[in-house]
Structure formats: C-alpha cells, structure tokens
XYZ file of C-alpha atoms in Angstrom:
462
model
C 22.300 2.048 10.948
C 19.715 -0.200 12.827
C 16.283 0.459 11.152
C 13.117 -0.933 12.790
C 9.842 -0.960 10.528
C 6.426 -1.398 12.137
C 3.618 -2.198 9.924
C 0.241 -4.278 10.219
C 1.298 -6.559 7.147
C 4.456 -7.901 5.414
C 4.492 -10.007 2.578
C 4.772 -13.028 2.470
C 3.539 -13.401 6.027
C 0.595 -11.310 6.008
C -0.944 -9.058 2.986
C -4.099 -7.130 1.743
C -2.704 -4.949 -0.567
C 0.448 -2.612 -1.437
C 1.271 -2.018 2.144
C 2.309 -5.589 2.614
C 4.026 -5.618 -0.774
C 6.197 -2.571 0.233
C 7.169 -4.237 3.509
C 8.204 -7.208 1.779
C 10.625 -5.472 -0.419
C 12.123 -2.307 0.999
C 13.559 -3.738 4.288
C 15.277 -6.505 2.298
C 16.726 -4.095 -0.023
C 17.816 -1.848 2.823
C 19.425 -4.801 4.262
C 21.355 -5.458 1.124
C 22.750 -1.960 1.308
C 24.158 -2.563 4.748
C 21.435 -1.401 7.215
C 20.658 -3.584 10.171
C 16.953 -4.226 9.643
C 14.022 -5.487 11.710
C 10.205 -5.536 10.830
C 7.861 -5.705 13.498
C 3.993 -6.823 12.758
C 1.302 -8.715 14.619
C 1.612 -12.384 14.938
C -1.585 -13.193 13.055
C -3.555 -16.562 13.647
C -3.173 -17.259 9.808
C 0.569 -16.912 9.474
C 1.925 -20.338 8.438
C 5.491 -19.869 8.153
C 7.807 -21.476 10.799
C 7.927 -18.598 13.212
C 10.039 -19.495 16.426
C 8.661 -18.273 19.632
C 11.401 -16.531 21.422
C 9.830 -15.138 24.460
C 6.584 -15.132 26.418
C 5.224 -13.290 29.238
C 3.662 -9.918 30.468
C 5.032 -6.758 28.893
C 5.917 -3.680 31.065
C 3.649 -1.397 28.988
C 1.997 2.133 29.679
C -1.778 1.889 29.890
C -4.527 1.007 32.412
C -4.671 -2.682 31.146
C -1.616 -4.650 31.422
C -0.380 -6.674 28.305
C -0.257 -10.351 29.678
C 0.372 -13.527 28.045
C 2.252 -11.929 24.994
C 3.983 -14.011 22.520
C 7.012 -12.768 20.600
C 8.114 -14.818 17.552
C 11.121 -14.427 15.314
C 12.111 -15.403 11.819
C 15.282 -14.218 9.992
C 15.089 -14.185 6.106
C 17.102 -12.520 3.468
C 19.166 -10.529 6.115
C 16.099 -9.344 7.641
C 15.075 -9.993 11.300
C 11.324 -10.378 11.252
C 9.411 -10.089 14.745
C 5.836 -11.012 15.378
C 4.032 -9.631 18.373
C 1.374 -12.306 19.711
C -1.642 -10.825 21.266
C -5.011 -12.369 22.137
C -6.674 -9.679 19.993
C -5.013 -11.071 16.946
C -5.989 -14.634 17.682
C -8.701 -14.978 15.161
C -8.421 -15.564 11.363
C -7.999 -12.521 8.996
C -6.265 -9.408 9.382
C -8.730 -6.419 9.703
C -11.664 -6.158 11.616
C -14.272 -3.400 13.089
C -12.447 -3.221 16.293
C -9.058 -2.646 14.799
C -8.398 0.670 16.813
C -8.703 -1.191 19.863
C -6.500 -4.083 18.554
C -3.827 -1.902 17.085
C -3.762 0.360 20.372
C -2.700 -2.828 22.255
C -0.130 -3.608 19.371
C 1.201 0.042 19.749
C 1.831 -0.248 23.374
C 3.461 -3.508 22.975
C 6.121 -2.884 20.145
C 8.746 -0.820 21.997
C 8.608 -3.049 25.094
C 8.877 -6.133 22.906
C 12.025 -4.723 21.244
C 13.571 -4.090 24.572
C 12.941 -7.718 25.688
C 14.934 -8.896 22.659
C 17.592 -6.184 22.770
C 16.757 -4.421 19.716
C 17.532 -0.573 20.093
C 16.660 1.349 16.813
C 18.627 4.397 15.532
C 15.505 5.138 13.591
C 11.677 3.777 13.727
C 9.943 3.674 10.516
C 6.181 3.406 11.058
C 3.783 2.731 8.382
C 0.197 4.130 8.217
C -2.310 4.522 11.120
C -1.841 0.998 12.637
C 1.830 2.035 13.464
C 1.031 5.583 14.450
C 0.825 5.076 18.093
C 4.163 3.133 18.231
C 5.589 6.409 16.718
C 4.051 8.472 19.620
C 5.362 6.229 22.126
C 8.874 6.111 20.335
C 8.753 10.032 20.593
C 8.148 9.777 24.345
C 11.165 7.340 24.845
C 13.632 9.449 22.781
C 13.730 7.286 19.604
C 13.765 9.240 16.557
C 10.817 8.020 13.903
C 9.834 8.594 10.245
C 6.162 8.003 9.456
C 5.018 6.854 6.032
C 1.274 7.736 4.837
C 0.177 4.830 2.370
C -3.393 5.729 2.387
C -4.655 8.867 4.183
C -8.395 7.605 3.874
C -7.898 5.155 6.575
C -7.055 6.890 9.957
C -7.846 4.772 12.811
C -10.163 7.084 14.644
C -12.301 6.219 17.767
C -14.026 8.388 20.468
C -11.795 9.851 23.055
C -13.468 8.214 25.982
C -12.320 4.780 25.096
C -9.099 5.781 23.215
C -7.342 7.841 25.746
C -7.286 4.685 28.003
C -6.475 2.208 25.216
C -3.352 4.320 24.029
C -1.310 4.597 27.200
C -0.178 7.987 26.457
C -0.337 11.073 28.871
C -3.819 12.765 28.794
C -2.092 16.143 28.060
C -1.246 14.883 24.478
C -4.954 14.639 23.555
C -5.336 18.003 22.361
C -5.936 19.799 18.858
C -2.031 19.982 18.554
C -1.741 16.167 19.529
C -4.055 13.030 18.958
C -7.419 14.791 19.187
C -9.225 15.164 15.876
C -12.973 16.419 15.800
C -13.644 14.905 19.193
C -11.861 11.496 18.474
C -8.510 9.875 18.877
C -6.789 9.603 15.445
C -3.929 7.068 15.353
C -2.924 8.400 11.799
C -2.618 11.940 13.333
C -0.442 10.574 16.154
C 2.070 9.360 13.474
C 1.961 12.656 11.546
C 2.414 14.771 14.839
C 5.150 12.821 16.660
C 7.352 11.841 13.472
C 10.598 13.660 12.868
C 9.993 13.163 9.104
C 6.688 12.066 7.201
C 6.730 10.534 3.873
C 4.144 9.361 1.354
C 4.517 6.946 -1.333
C 4.769 9.247 -4.265
C 5.720 12.868 -4.697
C 2.300 13.776 -6.524
C 0.480 12.496 -3.548
C 2.429 14.449 -1.084
C 1.084 17.490 -2.941
C -2.449 16.376 -3.121
C -2.969 15.721 0.482
C -2.238 19.312 1.253
C -5.547 20.204 -0.500
C -9.133 19.594 0.608
C -9.876 17.201 -2.135
C -7.357 14.567 -0.963
C -6.427 15.743 2.409
C -9.171 13.757 4.263
C -9.583 16.641 6.860
C -5.943 16.814 7.619
C -4.925 19.105 4.839
C -4.225 21.856 7.398
C -1.690 19.637 9.281
C -0.040 18.544 5.984
C 0.518 22.097 4.848
C 1.986 22.857 8.277
C 4.446 19.805 7.656
C 5.257 20.902 4.313
C 6.101 24.595 5.636
C 8.235 22.801 8.549
C 10.179 20.777 5.769
C 8.907 17.483 7.260
C 6.714 16.259 4.391
C 8.004 14.620 1.436
C 7.176 11.875 -1.373
C 9.393 8.985 -2.003
C 8.083 6.741 -4.803
C 7.536 3.284 -4.113
C 9.441 0.601 -5.975
C 8.680 -2.743 -7.348
C 9.844 -6.076 -6.345
C 11.189 -6.762 -10.018
C 12.288 -10.267 -9.164
C 8.994 -11.598 -8.120
C 7.369 -9.559 -11.082
C 9.775 -10.560 -13.788
C 8.145 -11.882 -17.141
C 11.589 -13.610 -18.023
C 11.430 -16.019 -15.032
C 7.734 -15.896 -13.951
C 6.650 -19.472 -13.078
C 3.123 -18.793 -13.382
C 3.108 -17.946 -17.156
C 4.846 -18.844 -20.396
C 8.211 -16.812 -19.703
C 8.814 -13.952 -22.298
C 11.573 -11.369 -22.558
C 10.027 -9.038 -25.246
C 6.578 -7.638 -26.572
C 6.369 -10.738 -29.216
C 6.824 -13.144 -26.461
C 3.489 -12.010 -24.915
C 1.401 -13.588 -27.745
C 1.516 -17.119 -25.909
C 0.176 -15.470 -22.495
C -2.418 -13.680 -24.561
C -3.692 -16.952 -26.136
C -3.776 -18.810 -22.820
C -5.732 -15.858 -21.144
C -8.215 -16.071 -23.921
C -8.581 -19.662 -23.533
C -9.038 -19.686 -19.811
C -11.989 -17.146 -19.981
C -13.415 -18.134 -23.253
C -12.783 -14.619 -24.984
C -12.902 -13.879 -28.515
C -10.290 -12.040 -30.601
C -10.813 -8.461 -29.272
C -7.809 -7.080 -27.286
C -7.987 -7.788 -23.656
C -8.343 -4.727 -21.167
C -7.714 -5.942 -17.631
C -7.769 -5.021 -13.901
C -6.444 -6.435 -10.741
C -7.743 -4.509 -7.895
C -9.568 -4.215 -4.467
C -13.083 -3.481 -5.586
C -13.573 -0.082 -3.940
C -14.955 3.464 -5.058
C -11.469 4.839 -4.271
C -10.204 2.359 -7.197
C -12.859 3.934 -9.474
C -14.256 0.212 -10.075
C -17.940 1.806 -10.200
C -16.554 3.900 -13.151
C -15.356 0.866 -14.812
C -18.698 -1.055 -14.284
C -20.714 1.984 -15.529
C -18.421 2.006 -18.634
C -18.887 -1.664 -19.599
C -21.619 -1.303 -22.116
C -19.279 0.965 -24.199
C -15.870 -0.836 -23.294
C -17.285 -4.088 -24.544
C -17.568 -2.940 -27.945
C -13.861 -2.710 -28.643
C -12.579 -4.743 -25.660
C -12.553 -7.961 -23.795
C -12.687 -7.013 -20.190
C -10.993 -9.218 -17.366
C -11.346 -8.319 -13.697
C -9.851 -9.894 -10.775
C -10.477 -8.592 -7.347
C -12.832 -8.545 -4.169
C -14.184 -6.178 -1.715
C -17.338 -3.849 -1.847
C -20.379 -6.330 -2.184
C -22.144 -3.794 -4.339
C -19.245 -3.635 -6.754
C -18.839 -7.511 -6.599
C -22.494 -8.077 -7.264
C -22.336 -5.516 -10.324
C -19.476 -7.492 -11.835
C -21.285 -10.586 -11.315
C -24.149 -9.361 -13.281
C -21.673 -8.782 -16.236
C -19.959 -11.967 -16.078
C -22.251 -13.852 -18.474
C -21.342 -11.309 -21.109
C -19.246 -13.129 -23.787
C -16.576 -10.430 -23.416
C -16.525 -9.826 -19.535
C -14.895 -12.187 -17.228
C -14.763 -11.764 -13.353
C -12.852 -13.793 -10.957
C -13.811 -12.815 -7.377
C -11.267 -12.519 -4.618
C -7.404 -12.597 -4.981
C -5.484 -15.173 -6.545
C -1.817 -14.252 -7.071
C -1.133 -17.002 -9.858
C -4.069 -15.755 -11.875
C -3.069 -12.311 -11.414
C 0.063 -12.913 -12.816
C -1.775 -14.571 -15.895
C -3.635 -11.594 -16.289
C -0.805 -9.118 -16.157
C 1.117 -11.333 -18.687
C -2.079 -11.786 -21.011
C -3.645 -8.474 -21.205
C -3.045 -5.863 -23.644
C -4.243 -3.004 -21.483
C -4.733 -2.248 -17.928
C -7.327 -0.072 -16.479
C -6.797 2.154 -13.338
C -9.652 4.802 -13.022
C -8.626 5.601 -9.320
C -10.444 8.570 -7.660
C -6.990 8.807 -5.795
C -3.923 6.773 -5.750
C -1.224 7.166 -3.297
C 1.249 5.285 -5.295
C -0.115 2.053 -6.754
C 1.769 -1.128 -7.819
C -0.454 -2.532 -10.363
C 0.393 -0.193 -13.324
C 4.280 -0.712 -12.681
C 3.719 -4.636 -12.705
C 1.704 -4.194 -16.030
C 4.285 -2.119 -17.946
C 6.993 -4.608 -16.697
C 4.781 -7.318 -18.661
C 4.310 -5.035 -21.700
C 0.783 -4.316 -20.803
C -0.218 -0.556 -21.277
C -1.943 1.308 -18.450
C -5.069 3.286 -18.819
C -4.875 5.446 -15.688
C -6.539 8.516 -14.096
C -3.975 11.399 -13.534
C -3.597 11.185 -9.812
C -0.916 10.487 -7.275
C 1.581 7.965 -8.199
C -0.082 7.089 -11.345
C 1.041 10.569 -12.587
C 4.634 9.866 -11.428
C 4.770 6.202 -12.949
C 3.120 6.133 -16.315
C 4.771 8.375 -19.019
C 2.559 9.918 -21.721
C 4.465 8.202 -24.361
C 3.890 4.731 -22.879
C 0.232 4.792 -21.270
C -2.888 6.686 -21.677
C -4.127 9.147 -19.104
C -7.279 11.132 -18.392
C -8.398 13.593 -15.914
C -12.070 13.248 -14.972
C -13.306 10.671 -12.504
C -16.088 9.911 -14.773
C -17.038 6.681 -16.893
C -17.039 8.913 -20.065
C -13.360 10.108 -19.296
C -12.317 6.539 -19.043
C -14.151 5.322 -22.022
C -12.637 8.181 -24.109
C -9.171 7.085 -22.809
C -9.796 3.557 -23.705
C -11.026 4.365 -27.140
C -7.733 6.357 -27.709
C -5.757 3.058 -26.550
C -7.874 1.132 -28.879
C -6.879 3.178 -31.794
C -3.331 3.017 -30.981
C -3.744 -0.797 -30.622
C -4.715 -0.954 -34.325
C -1.258 0.839 -35.113
C 0.817 -2.201 -34.294
C 4.112 -0.423 -34.721
C 3.319 2.222 -32.371
C 1.618 -0.175 -29.939
C 4.715 -2.428 -30.028
C 7.034 0.629 -29.460
C 4.824 1.769 -26.381
C 4.989 -1.659 -24.833
C 8.802 -2.098 -25.428
C 9.290 1.164 -23.727
C 7.013 0.241 -20.858
C 9.052 -3.098 -20.500
C 12.275 -1.231 -20.435
C 11.270 1.094 -17.342
C 13.172 0.703 -14.032
C 11.063 0.639 -10.976
C 13.493 -1.124 -8.873
C 13.668 -0.440 -5.215
C 17.355 0.649 -5.387
C 16.772 4.569 -5.660
C 14.009 4.635 -3.251
C 15.926 2.744 -0.833
C 18.890 5.066 -0.993
C 16.376 8.024 -0.537
C 15.028 6.558 2.605
C 18.408 5.598 4.054
C 19.445 9.255 3.252
C 16.336 10.625 5.127
C 17.157 8.393 8.090
C 20.612 9.823 8.259
C 19.254 13.381 8.444
C 16.707 12.406 10.953
C 19.513 10.782 13.119
C 21.455 14.048 13.073
C 18.512 16.490 13.901
C 17.497 17.284 17.361
C 14.187 15.719 18.482
C 11.204 17.835 17.824
C 9.139 19.228 20.952
C 6.247 17.338 22.289
C 2.888 18.792 20.916
C 1.793 20.022 24.091
C 4.833 22.271 24.261
C 4.076 23.702 20.747
C 0.836 25.443 21.485
C -1.922 26.378 18.961
C-alpha cells in the first residue's frame, strides 16, 4: 500500500502544535506496519535538517499562473520518505501568515505534479486540515482516492471567490454550494470534505460534536450529510510514547513510577521559586479555544490552593494577562514554546489544566498522564475520549467557576495521598500508543481503495 500524507507541518522539520506531532508519528508507525509512506509538506526557509534537493524546474500545474523555479527536496528517515516542496511563497521565516490561502493554493497545485516528477504514485492520498484541502480536490480530478482529516474545523482557509477561483486551478463549475463555495468565499477545508472518499476527525467525540451548530463552524449541515453517507468517522490520535517516556526522558530526572516524580517536582519548584503547595500546570497555545482566558480569570481562586505554572504563547491579550500575574509568588509564566521546559513541567507538576472550549483531540492530557500528572479537563472532544473519570477530573461548563470547582475537587483528592497515588499510577499505565489508530487508518485506506470513486460535486446536484 502506497500512502502519501500531505500536511502543512511535520515534526521534527516544522511544528506549531498537534498537527506536526501527528505527522511526526503516524507515518512512521504506518511504515513499521508495512506501508510504503511518503509525507509531503512545504520546504520552509527555517527547516535546518539536511534536505537533499532532488529536482528543480517549472511544474506543469493547472492554474492561470505557472509554478516556476520549484525546488523538490527529499529526506528518508525511519522508513518514511519526506518530500519538501520549495516555492517562493514559503521563502520567509515562520510557518503561517495572513496570505496563507494564496500560499497554500500554490502548494495545493504543486503537490501532484511534484509527486509525478519523482515517480510517486499513491494508492491513497491522506490530506490533513485545510492547507491540504486543495490537494484532495486535485487528487479526485486525477482519479486518486483520498482521505481527509480534520484536526481543527475552526480554521478553514477562506478567501473571496474572485481571487480564489484563479488561485486554485480548479474548473469554475466546481465553485458551487455543493463544491468549494461557502457564503461567497472559497473554502479550502470544504474542498477536502467534499472531494475525499472518507473524512476523519481526530477523536470519536469530536466527530459527533461537529455535526452540531455549537461545534460545526457553519459546516454542520455538510457534516450531517457526511455522517448519513457513512463518510465521517473519528479515529483518536495516538502519542509518540518514545518521545514522551518518563523512564528515558533526557530533559528530566527519569522515573518509572509515581514515587519517582518527587525529584522532578522539587526541581520544578526550585526553577520557579514556588512554595510547597501542589503544582497545577498547563502547556498550551494561548487562545480562547484553549480556555486560557478562563484560567486567568480563575487565578485569584486557584492560587489559594495551587502553584500555577503556564508555558505558552499566542494571543497578545492573554500573554499580557499572564505577565501581570507573573509577579505573584504562586504563579510562573514562561512565554513561548520551549520543549525541554515542557518536559520538565509535565514531569514536575501534580495536576494539568485543560479548560478547552473545544478540543478535537489534544495531546497534552495524554502526555501529562504518561508522567503521572492528573488532568483537570472540560468535557469536550478528545478530552472525553482520553481522560477516564477514575483518573482525571472533568467538568462541563466553559466558565471560570466550573474550572475552579473541578480544581477544588482535585485539591481535596490530592490530600488523600492513597487515592491520588492510585490515580497517578493508573494514569501512567494507560496505553496511548499509535498502534491501534494506525491499524484503524490502514483499514480505512483498504476500504477506500476497494470502493468506487465518488461523483464530482457538480454531478451530485443540490
């Protein structure tokens, strides 16, 4: 089985969050199980690994503007072929920018011709999030079967039709309500949803949630239709358990059981000058989706019982709010993303807060439990699917009050050392490996390969 993944980021070459982590782990596990796997992503200027240029020239791609001076790079690692598409639009530091719809429209036009230059013929193309939606559309037109995964429905890659039609290289007849049009815009997320043979999300609960107005981001009607057609399912993300293993983690004092966490807790207290109260931590993108505004509002109450450690960056307003609290003796805020520090926080904290308004899957709660750190999470998306009641502490309302009540319950349990230790031991024993999800994806690919191609949207009708 020849599988080609297409995504905007892949760890360790490029990463801004969970999408990069998934693409760093899932393809490698698929290769270990016997698939022939290629991963295609942009050749960002900041990629420092020794990528070898294997082709340069102009690509014969649909669209009014030709793709010239395209570079293709290759690196093979862990049985996976990584292909990097170098375009002028990506020759700048950083990953994402306000003109990303234009940038990823170019990338979407380039992927299939680039694969053709290198003789890569996929049995199944697997696109991830809106940046790969256009690739899925071009694959369908080329007779290539595709799976499309929604990692976060909130980000859809929308732009006005006047510009977008010319950027995509797709026939004008596909820009209808049944195709790429969405409230007068081009919508590249919708392109992936409509043209794929199968659509997945990254947790079973999120697959149900996005069929509702609360979580559907305006696409809930399409999600309901996909469900009725048997084309929407949820496959829970796994965790790279080699990268996140407290027994071998070089960034912390390694430990194999709950008692072994003590040294990491002491080190984290010393690093941030914290007192003897238990440590409630979070490592997160600072965004309202993640409920970080709720955490900030809850700090006056939380700091009565907890030290609070936050690592993250993002929304300037939330960063400013946390900086105001940084002088508090029980609050420590480290701005930005720092992986070694993240490891130290996961290992040294007692509890981990995730008050997300929505969470398609989430990896932080899995990592925390792997390190014996008990999660306090809102009941949404993948947090429902991964945090058992007997391990973590769950709450429903997206309010500071609901968060503080759940944390109060966790604090009472913390004082019962026998129960807390039992919960932490159970957390560390949970299996979040990629083995099960990988087999699920390979089974899905096999079904897609044996099924006929779906009609084009223009043939479906209203």
